[in-house]
Short mmCIF file of C-alpha atoms in Angstrom, two decimals:
data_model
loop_
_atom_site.label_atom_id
_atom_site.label_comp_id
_atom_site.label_asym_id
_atom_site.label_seq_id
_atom_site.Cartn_x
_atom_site.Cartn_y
_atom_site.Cartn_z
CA UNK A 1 62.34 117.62 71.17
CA UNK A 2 66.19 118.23 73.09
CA UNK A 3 66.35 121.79 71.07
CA UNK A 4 62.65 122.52 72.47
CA UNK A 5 63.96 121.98 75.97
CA UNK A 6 67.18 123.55 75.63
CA UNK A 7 65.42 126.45 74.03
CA UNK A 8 62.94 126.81 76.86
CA UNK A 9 66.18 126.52 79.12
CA UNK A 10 67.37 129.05 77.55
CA UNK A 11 64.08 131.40 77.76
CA UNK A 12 64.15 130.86 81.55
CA UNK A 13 68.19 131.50 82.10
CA UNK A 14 68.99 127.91 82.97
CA UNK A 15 71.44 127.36 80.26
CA UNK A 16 73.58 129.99 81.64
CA UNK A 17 74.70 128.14 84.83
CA UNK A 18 77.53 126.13 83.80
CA UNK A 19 77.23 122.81 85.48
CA UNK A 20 80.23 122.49 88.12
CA UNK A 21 81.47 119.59 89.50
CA UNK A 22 82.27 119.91 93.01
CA UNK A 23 86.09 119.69 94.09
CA UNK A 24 87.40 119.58 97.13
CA UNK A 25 90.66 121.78 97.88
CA UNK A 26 93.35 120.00 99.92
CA UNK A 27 96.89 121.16 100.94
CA UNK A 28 99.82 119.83 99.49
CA UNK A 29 103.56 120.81 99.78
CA UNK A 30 104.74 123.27 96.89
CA UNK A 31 108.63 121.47 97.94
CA UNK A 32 109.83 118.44 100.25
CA UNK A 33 109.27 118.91 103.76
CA UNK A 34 111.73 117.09 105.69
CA UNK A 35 110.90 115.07 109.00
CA UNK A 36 111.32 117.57 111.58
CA UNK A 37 110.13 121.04 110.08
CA UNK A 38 107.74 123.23 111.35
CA UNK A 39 104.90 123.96 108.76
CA UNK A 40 105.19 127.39 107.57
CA UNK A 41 101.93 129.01 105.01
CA UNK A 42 104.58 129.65 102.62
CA UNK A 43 105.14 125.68 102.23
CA UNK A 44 101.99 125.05 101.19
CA UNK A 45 99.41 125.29 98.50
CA UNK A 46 95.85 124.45 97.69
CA UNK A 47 95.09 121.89 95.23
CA UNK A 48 91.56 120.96 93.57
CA UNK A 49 90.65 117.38 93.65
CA UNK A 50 87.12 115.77 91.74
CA UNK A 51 84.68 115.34 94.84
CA UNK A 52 85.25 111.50 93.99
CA UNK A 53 88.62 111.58 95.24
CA UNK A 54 89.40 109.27 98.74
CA UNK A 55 92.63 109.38 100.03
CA UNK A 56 93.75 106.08 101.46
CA UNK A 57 94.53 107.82 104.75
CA UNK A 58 92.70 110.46 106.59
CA UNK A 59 94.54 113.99 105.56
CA UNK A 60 94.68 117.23 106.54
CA UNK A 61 92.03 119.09 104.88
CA UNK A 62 93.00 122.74 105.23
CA UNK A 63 96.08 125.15 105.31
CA UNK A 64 94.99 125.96 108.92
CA UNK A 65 95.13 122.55 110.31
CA UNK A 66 98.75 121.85 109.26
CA UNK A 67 100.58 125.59 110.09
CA UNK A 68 102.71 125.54 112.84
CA UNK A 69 102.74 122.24 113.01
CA UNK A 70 105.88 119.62 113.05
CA UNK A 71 106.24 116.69 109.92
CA UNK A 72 106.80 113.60 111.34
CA UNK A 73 107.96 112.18 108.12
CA UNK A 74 108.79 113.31 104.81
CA UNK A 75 105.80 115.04 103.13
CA UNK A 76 106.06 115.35 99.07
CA UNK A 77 105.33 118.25 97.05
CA UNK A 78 101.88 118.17 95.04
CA UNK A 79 100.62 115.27 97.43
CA UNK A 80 98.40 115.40 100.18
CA UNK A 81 99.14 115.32 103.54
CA UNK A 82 98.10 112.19 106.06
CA UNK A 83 96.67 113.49 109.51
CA UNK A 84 99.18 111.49 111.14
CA UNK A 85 102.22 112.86 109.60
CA UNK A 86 101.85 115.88 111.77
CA UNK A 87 102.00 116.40 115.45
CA UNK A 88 101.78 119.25 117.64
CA UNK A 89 105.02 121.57 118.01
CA UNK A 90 106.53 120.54 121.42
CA UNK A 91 107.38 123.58 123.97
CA UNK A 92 108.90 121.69 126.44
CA UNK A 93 111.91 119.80 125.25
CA UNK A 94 114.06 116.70 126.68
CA UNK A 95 116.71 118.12 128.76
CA UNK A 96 116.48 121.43 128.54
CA UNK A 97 115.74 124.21 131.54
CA UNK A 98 112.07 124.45 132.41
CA UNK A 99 110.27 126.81 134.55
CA UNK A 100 107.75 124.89 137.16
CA UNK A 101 104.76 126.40 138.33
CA UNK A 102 103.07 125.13 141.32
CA UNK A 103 99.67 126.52 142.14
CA UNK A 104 97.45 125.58 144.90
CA UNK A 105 94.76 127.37 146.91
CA UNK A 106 96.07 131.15 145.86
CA UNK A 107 100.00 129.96 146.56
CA UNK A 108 101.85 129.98 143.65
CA UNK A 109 105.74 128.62 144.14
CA UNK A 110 108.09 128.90 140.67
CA UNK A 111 111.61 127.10 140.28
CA UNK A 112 113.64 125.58 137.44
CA UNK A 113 113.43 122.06 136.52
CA UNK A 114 114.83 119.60 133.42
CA UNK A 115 112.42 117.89 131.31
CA UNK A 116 112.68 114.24 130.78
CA UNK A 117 110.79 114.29 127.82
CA UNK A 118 109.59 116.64 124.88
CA UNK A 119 105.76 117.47 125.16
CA UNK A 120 103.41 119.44 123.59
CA UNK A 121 100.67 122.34 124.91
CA UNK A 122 98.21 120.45 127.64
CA UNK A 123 100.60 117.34 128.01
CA UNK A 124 101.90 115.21 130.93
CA UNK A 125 105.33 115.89 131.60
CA UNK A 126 107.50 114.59 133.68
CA UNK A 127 110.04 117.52 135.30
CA UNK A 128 112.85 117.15 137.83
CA UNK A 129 113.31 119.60 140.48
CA UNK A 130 116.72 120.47 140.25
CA UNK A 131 116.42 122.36 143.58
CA UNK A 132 115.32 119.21 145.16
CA UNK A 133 116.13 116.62 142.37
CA UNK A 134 112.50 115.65 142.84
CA UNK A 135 110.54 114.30 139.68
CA UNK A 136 107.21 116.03 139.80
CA UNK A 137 104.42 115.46 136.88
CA UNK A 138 102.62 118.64 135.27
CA UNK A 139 100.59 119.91 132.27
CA UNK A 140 102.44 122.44 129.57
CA UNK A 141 100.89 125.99 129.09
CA UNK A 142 100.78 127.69 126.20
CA UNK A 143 103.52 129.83 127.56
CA UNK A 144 105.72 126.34 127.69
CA UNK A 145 105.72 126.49 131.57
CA UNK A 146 104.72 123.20 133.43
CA UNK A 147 101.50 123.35 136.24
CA UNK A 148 101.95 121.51 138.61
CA UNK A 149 99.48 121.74 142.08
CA UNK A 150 95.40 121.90 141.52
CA UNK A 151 93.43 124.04 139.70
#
């Protein structure tokens, strides 16, 4: 009775669909990545898993989602990578010369401040005038200035 079935499977071009199981592609390091680097596409690779696979941890499920970003710990090669090992790359670093913007109702005032701490594209930081030696809070750009002033 099976041959009857597989025969008729065969008659209507069934048999000839392989039966896939579905995977799931995840990236993994092809080397260490130290604590520190800045994800480059070269540093990664895709890797099949069976669709049964859970990670203990949520991870990063695609190239795209960990590029350009910064490991916050040491990632392994061949394993996958936890969401929270990576953070945003920071453009506004601790201590170093920052340019303030201050825009409010069509004025627009620019001058040099220090950071006080590193922070990433649309975060608080906290800047000091060093004009004034006033500490003014502001919101990084994607250009790694800090807005300060309303909308």
């Amino acid at each position: 009775m099976a041959r009857i079935a597989l025969g008729a499977a065969c008659t209507l071009g069934l048999a000839s669909v392989p039966a896939v199981a579905a995977e799931q592609v995840l990236p993994v390091p092809v080397a260490t990545i130290y604590a520190g680097d800045v994800i480059k596409p070269t540093m990664l690779r895709e890797q099949a898993y069976p669709e049964s696979y859970r990670p203990r941890l949520p991870v990063v499920d695609s190239v795209a989602h960990a590029v350009g970003r910064i490991a916050r710990r040491t990632l392994l090669p061949g394993e996958t990578i936890p969401s929270t090992a990576l953070e945003e790359a920071k453009l506004v670093t601790r201590g170093t010369p920052t340019v303030i913007v201050f825009k409010e109702h069509g004025v627009v005032i620019t001058t040099v401040g220090q950071a006080l701490a590193n922070a990433a594209v649309n975060e608080a930081v906290s800047v000091r005038n060093l004009a004034t030696g006033r500490v003014v809070q502001g919101i990084v750009q994607p250009d790694g200035h800090v807005r300060t002033g309303q909308p």
